[in-house]
CSV table of C-alpha atoms in Angstrom, one decimal:
chain,number,residue,atom,x,y,z
A,122,MET,CA,-25.9,-30.6,-18.0
A,123,ASN,CA,-27.1,-27.1,-17.1
A,124,ARG,CA,-25.1,-25.5,-14.3
A,125,PRO,CA,-26.8,-23.0,-12.0
A,126,SER,CA,-26.1,-19.3,-12.6
A,127,ASN,CA,-26.0,-16.2,-10.4
A,128,ARG,CA,-27.5,-13.7,-12.9
A,129,LEU,CA,-29.9,-12.1,-10.5
A,130,PHE,CA,-27.1,-10.3,-8.6
A,131,ASP,CA,-24.4,-10.5,-11.3
A,132,VAL,CA,-26.1,-7.9,-13.5
A,133,TYR,CA,-26.3,-5.5,-10.6
A,134,PHE,CA,-22.7,-5.8,-9.4
A,135,THR,CA,-20.8,-6.6,-12.7
A,136,ALA,CA,-20.6,-5.0,-16.1
A,137,ALA,CA,-21.5,-7.5,-18.8
A,138,PRO,CA,-18.3,-7.1,-20.9
A,139,MET,CA,-16.1,-7.8,-17.8
A,140,ARG,CA,-18.2,-10.9,-16.9
A,141,GLU,CA,-17.7,-12.1,-20.5
A,142,VAL,CA,-13.9,-11.8,-20.1
A,143,PHE,CA,-14.0,-13.9,-17.0
A,144,SER,CA,-16.7,-16.3,-18.1
A,145,ASP,CA,-16.0,-20.0,-18.4
A,146,ARG,CA,-15.5,-19.5,-22.1
A,147,GLY,CA,-13.1,-16.6,-21.5
A,148,ARG,CA,-11.0,-18.6,-19.1
A,149,VAL,CA,-10.8,-21.5,-21.5
A,150,GLN,CA,-10.0,-19.3,-24.5
A,151,GLY,CA,-7.2,-17.7,-22.6
A,152,MET,CA,-5.5,-21.1,-22.1
A,153,LEU,CA,-6.2,-22.1,-25.7
A,154,ASP,CA,-4.6,-18.9,-26.9
A,155,PHE,CA,-1.5,-19.8,-25.0
A,156,GLU,CA,-1.5,-23.3,-26.5
A,157,ALA,CA,-1.8,-22.0,-30.1
A,158,ALA,CA,0.9,-19.4,-29.5
A,159,LEU,CA,3.2,-22.1,-28.0
A,160,ALA,CA,2.8,-24.2,-31.1
A,161,ARG,CA,3.6,-21.3,-33.4
A,162,ALA,CA,6.6,-20.3,-31.3
A,163,GLU,CA,8.0,-23.8,-31.2
A,164,ALA,CA,7.5,-24.2,-35.0
A,165,ARG,CA,9.4,-20.9,-35.5
A,166,CYS,CA,12.3,-22.2,-33.5
A,167,GLY,CA,12.4,-25.5,-35.4
A,168,LEU,CA,11.3,-27.6,-32.3
A,169,ILE,CA,8.1,-28.9,-33.9
A,170,PRO,CA,7.1,-29.3,-37.6
A,171,SER,CA,5.3,-26.3,-39.1
A,172,SER,CA,2.6,-28.7,-40.3
A,173,ALA,CA,1.5,-29.2,-36.7
A,174,VAL,CA,0.6,-25.6,-36.2
A,175,GLY,CA,-2.5,-25.5,-38.3
A,176,PRO,CA,-4.3,-28.4,-36.7
A,177,ILE,CA,-3.4,-27.2,-33.2
A,178,GLU,CA,-4.6,-23.6,-33.9
A,179,ALA,CA,-7.8,-25.0,-35.5
A,180,ALA,CA,-8.6,-26.8,-32.3
A,181,CYS,CA,-7.9,-23.8,-30.0
A,182,ASP,CA,-11.5,-22.4,-30.1
A,183,ALA,CA,-13.3,-22.5,-26.8
A,184,ASP,CA,-16.7,-22.9,-28.6
A,185,GLY,CA,-15.6,-26.4,-29.5
A,186,TYR,CA,-15.4,-27.7,-25.9
A,187,ASP,CA,-18.0,-29.0,-23.5
A,188,LEU,CA,-17.5,-26.6,-20.6
A,189,ASP,CA,-19.8,-28.6,-18.3
A,190,ALA,CA,-17.7,-31.7,-18.9
A,191,LEU,CA,-14.5,-29.7,-18.2
A,192,ALA,CA,-16.0,-28.4,-15.0
A,193,VAL,CA,-16.6,-32.0,-13.8
A,194,ALA,CA,-13.1,-33.0,-14.8
A,195,ILE,CA,-11.5,-30.1,-13.0
A,196,ALA,CA,-12.8,-31.4,-9.7
A,197,THR,CA,-10.7,-34.5,-10.1
A,198,ALA,CA,-7.7,-33.1,-12.0
A,199,GLY,CA,-7.1,-30.3,-9.5
A,200,ASN,CA,-6.8,-27.5,-12.1
A,201,SER,CA,-8.4,-26.5,-15.4
A,202,ALA,CA,-5.4,-26.9,-17.7
A,203,ILE,CA,-5.0,-30.7,-17.2
A,204,PRO,CA,-8.4,-31.7,-18.6
A,205,LEU,CA,-8.3,-29.0,-21.2
A,206,ALA,CA,-5.0,-30.1,-22.5
A,207,ARG,CA,-6.3,-33.7,-22.7
A,208,ALA,CA,-9.4,-32.6,-24.5
A,209,LEU,CA,-7.3,-30.4,-26.9
A,210,GLY,CA,-5.1,-33.4,-27.7
A,211,GLU,CA,-8.1,-35.6,-28.3
A,212,ARG,CA,-9.7,-33.0,-30.6
A,213,ILE,CA,-6.5,-32.7,-32.6
A,214,ALA,CA,-5.9,-36.4,-32.8
A,215,ALA,CA,-9.3,-36.9,-34.4
A,216,THR,CA,-8.0,-35.1,-37.5
A,217,ASP,CA,-4.2,-35.2,-37.3
A,218,ALA,CA,-2.6,-37.8,-35.0
A,219,GLU,CA,0.9,-36.5,-35.9
A,220,ALA,CA,0.1,-33.0,-34.8
A,221,GLU,CA,-1.3,-34.2,-31.5
A,222,LYS,CA,2.3,-35.3,-30.5
A,223,TYR,CA,3.3,-31.6,-30.2
A,224,VAL,CA,0.5,-30.2,-28.1
A,225,HIS,CA,1.5,-28.5,-24.8
A,226,LEU,CA,5.1,-29.5,-25.5
A,227,GLY,CA,7.5,-28.4,-22.6
A,228,ALA,CA,4.7,-26.5,-20.8
A,229,THR,CA,3.1,-27.2,-17.4
A,230,SER,CA,-0.5,-26.6,-16.4
A,231,GLN,CA,0.3,-23.4,-14.5
A,232,ASP,CA,2.0,-21.9,-17.6
A,233,ALA,CA,-1.3,-22.3,-19.5
A,234,MET,CA,-3.4,-21.1,-16.6
A,235,ASP,CA,-1.3,-18.1,-15.6
A,236,THR,CA,-0.6,-16.9,-19.1
A,237,GLY,CA,-4.2,-17.4,-20.0
A,238,LEU,CA,-5.1,-15.3,-17.0
A,239,VAL,CA,-2.7,-12.6,-18.0
A,240,LEU,CA,-4.4,-12.5,-21.4
A,241,GLN,CA,-7.7,-12.1,-19.7
A,242,LEU,CA,-6.3,-9.4,-17.5
A,243,ARG,CA,-5.1,-7.5,-20.6
A,244,GLN,CA,-8.7,-7.4,-21.8
A,245,ALA,CA,-9.9,-6.4,-18.3
A,246,ILE,CA,-7.4,-3.5,-18.2
A,247,ASP,CA,-8.6,-2.3,-21.6
A,248,LEU,CA,-12.2,-2.2,-20.2
A,249,ILE,CA,-11.2,-0.6,-16.9
A,250,GLU,CA,-9.0,2.0,-18.7
A,251,ALA,CA,-11.8,3.0,-21.0
A,252,ASP,CA,-14.3,3.3,-18.2
A,253,LEU,CA,-11.9,5.3,-16.0
A,254,ALA,CA,-11.1,7.7,-18.8
A,255,GLU,CA,-14.8,8.2,-19.6
A,256,LEU,CA,-15.7,8.7,-15.9
A,257,ALA,CA,-12.7,11.1,-15.5
A,258,ASN,CA,-14.0,13.1,-18.4
A,259,ALA,CA,-17.4,13.3,-16.9
A,260,LEU,CA,-16.0,14.3,-13.5
A,261,ALA,CA,-13.9,17.0,-15.2
A,262,ILE,CA,-17.0,18.5,-16.8
A,263,GLN,CA,-18.9,18.5,-13.6
A,264,ALA,CA,-16.0,19.9,-11.6
A,265,GLU,CA,-15.6,22.8,-14.0
A,266,ARG,CA,-19.3,23.4,-14.1
A,267,HIS,CA,-19.6,23.7,-10.4
A,268,ALA,CA,-16.2,25.2,-9.5
A,269,GLY,CA,-17.9,28.2,-8.0
A,270,THR,CA,-21.0,26.5,-6.5
A,271,PRO,CA,-20.8,27.0,-2.7
A,272,MET,CA,-21.9,24.2,-0.4
A,273,THR,CA,-21.3,23.3,3.2
A,274,GLY,CA,-18.1,21.5,3.9
A,275,ARG,CA,-18.6,18.6,6.3
A,276,THR,CA,-16.2,17.2,8.9
A,277,TRP,CA,-17.1,14.4,11.3
A,278,LEU,CA,-20.5,14.5,9.5
A,279,GLN,CA,-21.1,18.0,10.9
A,280,HIS,CA,-21.2,21.3,9.1
A,281,ALA,CA,-17.8,22.9,8.7
A,282,THR,CA,-16.6,25.8,6.6
A,283,PRO,CA,-17.9,26.3,3.1
A,284,VAL,CA,-16.4,24.5,0.1
A,285,THR,CA,-17.7,24.2,-3.5
A,286,LEU,CA,-19.3,21.3,-5.2
A,287,GLY,CA,-16.6,21.6,-7.9
A,288,MET,CA,-13.9,21.2,-5.3
A,289,LYS,CA,-15.5,18.0,-3.9
A,290,ILE,CA,-15.9,16.6,-7.4
A,291,ALA,CA,-12.2,17.5,-8.2
A,292,GLY,CA,-11.2,15.3,-5.3
A,293,TRP,CA,-13.0,12.4,-6.9
A,294,LEU,CA,-11.3,13.2,-10.2
A,295,GLY,CA,-7.9,13.5,-8.7
A,296,ALA,CA,-8.1,10.0,-7.2
A,297,LEU,CA,-9.1,8.6,-10.6
A,298,THR,CA,-6.2,10.4,-12.3
A,299,ARG,CA,-3.8,8.8,-10.0
A,300,HIS,CA,-5.3,5.4,-10.5
A,301,ARG,CA,-5.0,5.8,-14.3
A,302,GLN,CA,-1.4,6.7,-13.8
A,303,ARG,CA,-0.8,3.7,-11.7
A,304,LEU,CA,-2.5,1.5,-14.2
A,305,ASN,CA,-0.1,2.7,-16.9
A,306,GLU,CA,2.9,2.0,-14.6
A,307,ILE,CA,1.8,-1.5,-13.7
A,308,LYS,CA,1.2,-2.9,-17.2
A,309,PRO,CA,4.8,-3.7,-18.0
A,310,ARG,CA,5.2,-5.7,-14.8
A,311,LEU,CA,1.8,-7.4,-15.0
A,312,LEU,CA,1.4,-8.3,-18.6
A,313,CYS,CA,4.2,-10.8,-18.9
A,314,LEU,CA,4.5,-14.4,-20.0
A,315,GLN,CA,4.4,-17.3,-17.6
A,316,PHE,CA,6.5,-20.2,-19.1
A,317,GLY,CA,8.7,-22.4,-17.0
A,318,GLY,CA,7.7,-26.0,-17.5
A,319,ALA,CA,7.6,-28.6,-14.7
A,320,SER,CA,9.7,-26.8,-12.1
A,321,GLY,CA,10.6,-23.5,-13.8
A,322,SER,CA,13.8,-24.5,-15.5
A,323,LEU,CA,12.3,-25.5,-19.0
A,324,ALA,CA,14.7,-28.4,-19.1
A,325,ALA,CA,12.3,-30.3,-21.3
A,326,LEU,CA,13.0,-28.0,-24.2
A,327,GLY,CA,16.8,-28.2,-24.0
A,328,GLU,CA,18.7,-25.7,-26.1
A,329,HIS,CA,15.4,-24.5,-27.6
A,330,ALA,CA,14.1,-23.2,-24.3
A,331,TRP,CA,15.2,-19.6,-24.5
A,332,PRO,CA,14.4,-19.1,-28.2
A,333,VAL,CA,10.9,-20.5,-27.6
A,334,CYS,CA,10.5,-18.2,-24.6
A,335,GLU,CA,11.3,-15.2,-26.8
A,336,ALA,CA,9.1,-16.3,-29.6
A,337,LEU,CA,6.2,-17.2,-27.3
A,338,ALA,CA,6.3,-13.8,-25.6
A,339,GLU,CA,6.4,-12.1,-29.1
A,340,GLU,CA,3.5,-14.2,-30.3
A,341,LEU,CA,1.3,-13.2,-27.4
A,342,GLY,CA,2.5,-9.6,-27.2
A,343,LEU,CA,3.6,-10.0,-23.6
A,344,GLN,CA,6.7,-9.0,-21.7
A,345,LEU,CA,9.3,-11.6,-21.2
A,346,PRO,CA,10.0,-11.7,-17.4
A,347,ASP,CA,13.4,-12.3,-15.8
A,348,GLN,CA,12.3,-15.8,-14.9
A,349,PRO,CA,9.0,-17.8,-14.4
A,350,TRP,CA,6.9,-16.6,-11.6
A,351,HIS,CA,5.0,-19.7,-10.6
A,352,THR,CA,5.3,-19.0,-6.9
A,353,GLN,CA,6.2,-15.3,-7.0
A,354,ARG,CA,2.8,-13.7,-7.1
A,355,ASP,CA,3.7,-10.0,-6.5
A,356,ARG,CA,2.6,-9.1,-10.0
A,357,LEU,CA,-0.9,-10.2,-9.5
A,358,VAL,CA,-1.1,-8.9,-6.0
A,359,GLU,CA,0.1,-5.5,-7.0
A,360,PHE,CA,-2.8,-5.4,-9.5
A,361,ALA,CA,-5.2,-6.7,-6.9
A,362,GLY,CA,-4.1,-3.8,-4.6
A,363,LEU,CA,-4.7,-1.3,-7.4
A,364,LEU,CA,-8.1,-2.7,-8.0
A,365,GLY,CA,-8.9,-2.5,-4.3
A,366,MET,CA,-7.9,1.2,-4.4
A,367,ILE,CA,-10.0,1.9,-7.4
A,368,ALA,CA,-12.9,0.2,-5.7
A,369,GLY,CA,-12.2,2.3,-2.6
A,370,SER,CA,-12.2,5.6,-4.5
A,371,LEU,CA,-15.4,4.7,-6.3
A,372,GLY,CA,-16.8,3.8,-2.9
A,373,LYS,CA,-15.8,7.2,-1.6
A,374,LEU,CA,-17.7,8.8,-4.5
A,375,GLY,CA,-20.7,6.6,-3.8
A,376,ARG,CA,-20.6,7.4,-0.1
A,377,ASP,CA,-20.5,11.1,-0.7
A,378,LEU,CA,-23.3,11.0,-3.2
A,379,SER,CA,-25.5,8.9,-1.0
A,380,LEU,CA,-25.0,11.3,1.9
A,381,LEU,CA,-25.8,14.3,-0.4
A,382,MET,CA,-29.0,12.5,-1.5
A,383,GLN,CA,-30.3,12.1,2.0
A,384,THR,CA,-33.7,13.7,2.5
A,385,ASP,CA,-32.3,16.0,5.1
A,386,VAL,CA,-29.6,17.2,2.8
A,387,GLY,CA,-31.0,17.0,-0.7
A,388,GLU,CA,-28.2,18.7,-2.5
A,389,VAL,CA,-27.0,16.3,-5.3
A,390,PHE,CA,-28.8,13.3,-6.7
A,391,GLU,CA,-28.3,10.4,-9.1
A,392,PRO,CA,-30.3,10.9,-12.3
A,393,SER,CA,-33.8,9.5,-12.0
A,394,ALA,CA,-35.2,6.9,-14.3
A,395,PRO,CA,-38.4,4.8,-14.5
A,396,GLY,CA,-38.2,2.0,-11.9
A,397,LYS,CA,-34.9,3.2,-10.5
A,398,GLY,CA,-34.4,3.5,-6.7
A,399,GLY,CA,-38.0,2.9,-5.7
A,400,SER,CA,-39.3,1.0,-2.7
A,401,SER,CA,-41.6,-2.1,-2.6
A,402,THR,CA,-43.8,-0.3,-0.1
A,403,MET,CA,-43.1,3.5,-0.2
A,404,PRO,CA,-44.0,5.2,-3.4
A,405,HIS,CA,-42.1,8.4,-2.6
A,406,LYS,CA,-38.7,6.8,-2.2
A,407,ARG,CA,-35.7,7.7,-4.4
A,408,ASN,CA,-32.9,5.4,-3.2
A,409,PRO,CA,-29.2,5.8,-4.3
A,410,VAL,CA,-29.0,2.5,-6.1
A,411,GLY,CA,-25.8,3.3,-8.1
A,412,ALA,CA,-24.1,4.5,-5.0
A,413,ALA,CA,-25.0,1.3,-3.2
A,414,VAL,CA,-23.1,-0.7,-5.8
A,415,MET,CA,-20.0,1.5,-5.5
A,416,ILE,CA,-20.1,1.2,-1.7
A,417,ALA,CA,-20.7,-2.5,-1.9
A,418,ALA,CA,-17.7,-3.0,-4.2
A,419,ALA,CA,-15.5,-1.0,-1.9
A,420,THR,CA,-16.7,-3.1,1.0
A,421,ARG,CA,-16.1,-6.5,-0.7
A,422,ALA,CA,-12.8,-5.6,-2.4
A,423,PRO,CA,-10.5,-5.5,0.7
A,424,GLY,CA,-11.3,-9.1,1.6
A,425,LEU,CA,-10.5,-10.3,-1.9
A,426,VAL,CA,-7.2,-8.3,-1.9
A,427,ALA,CA,-6.4,-9.8,1.5
A,428,THR,CA,-6.9,-13.3,0.0
A,429,LEU,CA,-4.4,-12.5,-2.7
A,430,LEU,CA,-1.9,-11.2,-0.1
A,431,SER,CA,-2.5,-14.2,2.1
A,432,ALA,CA,-1.7,-16.5,-0.8
A,433,MET,CA,1.7,-15.0,-1.5
A,434,PRO,CA,4.0,-17.3,0.7
A,435,GLN,CA,3.7,-20.1,-1.8
A,436,GLU,CA,5.7,-23.3,-1.4
A,437,HIS,CA,8.8,-23.9,-3.4
A,438,GLU,CA,8.2,-24.2,-7.2
A,439,ARG,CA,4.5,-24.9,-7.2
A,440,SER,CA,1.9,-24.1,-4.5
A,441,LEU,CA,-0.7,-26.3,-2.9
A,442,GLY,CA,-3.9,-24.5,-2.1
A,443,LEU,CA,-2.5,-20.9,-2.1
A,444,TRP,CA,-2.4,-20.7,-5.8
A,445,HIS,CA,-5.9,-22.2,-6.0
A,446,ALA,CA,-7.2,-19.5,-3.7
A,447,GLU,CA,-6.3,-16.9,-6.3
A,448,TRP,CA,-8.4,-18.4,-9.1
A,449,ASP,CA,-11.7,-16.7,-8.3
A,450,SER,CA,-10.5,-13.8,-6.2
A,451,LEU,CA,-8.7,-11.7,-8.8
A,452,PRO,CA,-11.4,-12.1,-11.5
A,453,GLU,CA,-14.1,-11.2,-8.9
A,454,LEU,CA,-12.1,-8.0,-8.1
A,455,CYS,CA,-12.1,-7.1,-11.8
A,456,CYS,CA,-15.8,-7.8,-12.0
A,457,LEU,CA,-16.7,-5.7,-8.9
A,458,VAL,CA,-14.7,-2.7,-10.1
A,459,SER,CA,-16.4,-3.0,-13.5
A,460,GLY,CA,-19.8,-2.9,-11.9
A,461,ALA,CA,-18.9,0.1,-9.7
A,462,LEU,CA,-17.5,1.9,-12.7
A,463,ALA,CA,-20.7,1.2,-14.7
A,464,GLN,CA,-22.8,2.7,-12.0
A,465,ALA,CA,-20.6,5.7,-11.7
A,466,LEU,CA,-20.8,6.3,-15.4
A,467,ILE,CA,-24.6,6.3,-15.1
A,468,ALA,CA,-24.6,8.7,-12.2
A,469,VAL,CA,-21.9,11.3,-12.8
A,470,PRO,CA,-22.7,12.6,-16.3
A,471,ALA,CA,-26.3,13.4,-15.3
A,472,LEU,CA,-25.9,14.5,-11.7
A,473,GLU,CA,-28.9,16.5,-10.5
A,474,VAL,CA,-27.6,19.5,-8.5
A,475,ASP,CA,-29.9,21.6,-6.3
A,476,ALA,CA,-27.8,24.8,-5.8
A,477,GLU,CA,-30.6,26.5,-4.0
A,478,ARG,CA,-30.8,23.8,-1.4
A,479,MET,CA,-27.0,24.1,-1.0
A,480,ARG,CA,-27.4,27.8,-0.2
A,481,GLY,CA,-30.2,27.0,2.2
A,482,ASN,CA,-28.1,24.4,4.0
A,483,LEU,CA,-25.3,26.8,4.3
A,484,GLU,CA,-27.7,29.0,6.4
A,485,LEU,CA,-28.9,26.1,8.6
A,486,THR,CA,-26.5,27.0,11.3
A,487,ARG,CA,-27.3,30.7,11.0
A,488,GLY,CA,-23.8,31.8,10.2
A,489,LEU,CA,-21.9,29.5,12.5
A,490,VAL,CA,-20.1,27.8,9.6
A,491,LEU,CA,-18.3,31.2,9.1
A,492,ALA,CA,-17.3,31.7,12.7
A,493,GLU,CA,-13.7,30.8,11.7
A,494,ALA,CA,-13.6,33.7,9.2
A,495,VAL,CA,-14.7,36.2,11.8
A,496,SER,CA,-12.2,34.7,14.4
A,497,ILE,CA,-9.3,35.0,12.0
A,498,ALA,CA,-10.2,38.6,11.0
A,499,LEU,CA,-10.5,39.6,14.7
A,500,ALA,CA,-7.2,37.8,15.6
A,501,GLN,CA,-5.3,40.2,13.3
A,502,ARG,CA,-6.5,43.1,15.6
A,503,VAL,CA,-6.9,41.7,19.1
A,504,GLY,CA,-4.8,38.5,19.1
A,505,ARG,CA,-5.7,34.9,18.4
A,506,GLU,CA,-6.7,33.7,21.9
A,507,LYS,CA,-8.9,36.7,22.7
A,508,ALA,CA,-10.6,36.6,19.2
A,509,HIS,CA,-11.2,32.8,19.6
A,510,HIS,CA,-12.9,33.2,23.0
A,511,LEU,CA,-14.9,36.2,21.9
A,512,VAL,CA,-16.3,34.5,18.8
A,513,GLU,CA,-16.9,31.3,20.6
A,514,HIS,CA,-19.0,33.2,23.2
A,515,CYS,CA,-21.0,34.9,20.4
A,516,CYS,CA,-21.6,31.4,18.8
A,517,LYS,CA,-22.9,30.0,22.1
A,518,GLN,CA,-25.1,33.1,22.5
A,519,ALA,CA,-26.5,32.7,19.0
A,520,VAL,CA,-27.4,29.1,19.6
A,521,ALA,CA,-29.0,29.8,22.9
A,522,GLN,CA,-31.1,32.6,21.6
A,523,GLY,CA,-31.8,31.1,18.2
A,524,ARG,CA,-30.4,34.1,16.4
A,525,HIS,CA,-28.1,34.5,13.4
A,526,LEU,CA,-24.5,34.9,14.3
A,527,ARG,CA,-24.4,38.1,12.3
A,528,GLY,CA,-26.9,39.8,14.6
A,529,VAL,CA,-25.1,38.7,17.7
A,530,LEU,CA,-21.7,39.9,16.4
A,531,GLY,CA,-23.3,43.2,15.5
A,532,ASP,CA,-24.6,43.6,19.0
A,533,THR,CA,-21.3,42.8,20.7
A,534,PRO,CA,-19.4,46.0,21.5
A,535,GLU,CA,-16.0,44.2,21.5
A,536,VAL,CA,-16.6,43.0,18.0
A,537,ARG,CA,-18.1,46.3,16.7
A,538,ALA,CA,-15.1,48.1,17.9
A,539,GLU,CA,-13.0,46.2,15.5
A,540,LEU,CA,-15.3,45.2,12.5
A,541,ASN,CA,-17.8,47.5,10.8
A,542,ASP,CA,-21.1,46.4,9.2
A,543,ALA,CA,-19.5,46.0,5.7
A,544,GLU,CA,-16.7,43.8,7.1
A,545,LEU,CA,-19.1,41.6,9.0
A,546,ASP,CA,-21.4,41.2,6.0
A,547,ARG,CA,-18.5,40.1,3.9
A,548,LEU,CA,-17.1,37.7,6.6
A,549,LEU,CA,-20.6,36.1,6.9
A,550,ASP,CA,-21.0,35.6,3.1
A,551,PRO,CA,-20.0,32.0,2.1
A,552,SER,CA,-19.0,33.1,-1.4
A,553,PHE,CA,-16.1,35.2,0.1
A,554,TYR,CA,-14.7,32.3,2.2
A,555,LEU,CA,-14.0,29.6,-0.4
A,556,GLY,CA,-10.2,29.9,-0.2
A,557,GLN,CA,-8.4,27.9,-2.8
A,558,ALA,CA,-11.4,25.9,-3.9
A,559,ARG,CA,-11.3,27.1,-7.5
A,560,ARG,CA,-7.5,26.6,-7.7
A,561,TRP,CA,-7.9,23.0,-6.6
A,562,VAL,CA,-10.4,22.4,-9.4
A,563,GLU,CA,-8.1,24.0,-11.9
A,564,ARG,CA,-5.1,21.8,-10.8
A,565,ALA,CA,-7.2,18.6,-10.9
A,566,LEU,CA,-8.4,19.6,-14.4
A,567,ALA,CA,-4.8,20.3,-15.5
A,568,GLU,CA,-3.6,16.9,-14.3
A,569,HIS,CA,-6.6,15.2,-16.0
A,570,HIS,CA,-6.0,16.9,-19.3
A,571,ALA,CA,-2.2,16.2,-19.2
A,572,LEU,CA,-2.9,12.5,-18.8
A,573,ASN,CA,-5.4,12.6,-21.7
A,574,LYS,CA,-2.8,14.0,-24.1
């Protein structure tokens, strides 16, 4: 049976290595890795004969299972571990009936599914960490390169005072640095074993329960938690929240980039490539297709995080429906973040920057973006309130007459009495009103380099 796929959009929104982690095969292999490790741990503790381990391990290869048949069986069984454990037992029994007796001993379905998920998440984190580090390095290079490139700051989508492109990029970098730190902090809490048996007490294993727990955690390279977490889902939800934040920060990058690519702005662009960003009808179009993926991921992520949050009040020792709501939500979050990262990694290293256009846009308001600089300089001599009203009047006059603010200020006796031509020229030069922009870049770079050590 061939199941329908969703590859048309999946390639656009998801990185291939992450989709492989959360493919049907990846999910099944995660559970089988749990089963093989459980057999090894129980043999180490003398609970099952060592002769059973080989046949069990040999059967724990996802390539040996009919995933389509498992999919049909799941609809009746209620979860993926029940039919998989049955199929695993049948496969082992075909070659070693004795070994089949020890399959899945003492475990429950959720142990296999949750621990299998954690093993998948460990792979996912490796991919995300590598992409975040690569993207951060690219941002650091761009921030340093453009630390002194003046551009218009924009507040409420209107021209504000000057900033630098490096300062803007340093803001993107700082967010990624904090997410990388959070990811390091979360791993000991997230990457831990789930093993509690039927109701969490592991009563079925008797005196062997605790030694098997320790051995199983060691076999899988996972933390051993204070107790099973069948219905305590804070670990997964914390990670979901972090994924949501990463998606949001990438969305911020994508939003800024798309706005800077607007025809009317034209300051920074995604790299061009044959067939990229075109239109089906307009040959001239250069659409921000990578930014679109980043924004889309940031738009979809909050709903998925909300699903994980909504599924937290799970009933007693095993949940009905709430646990099930997690199954696709967390993997989809990982996939969305991977797709956004993949697009950012295409865009950022090869950003096309039009510094001349930036200088031209700084002059669009004919000096108005530097009115604050003049007002502050005047305030030191005539007082804040008087300076503000005087410069405000000059700004309105400049707009009404279509003149540059510098000319209006030079023609205003109250201003000329306090500021000479050289002072006015300096105050109306964007390169002299960049404040701490370079320092912010240096600090973001320092944090980034410290994390890379």
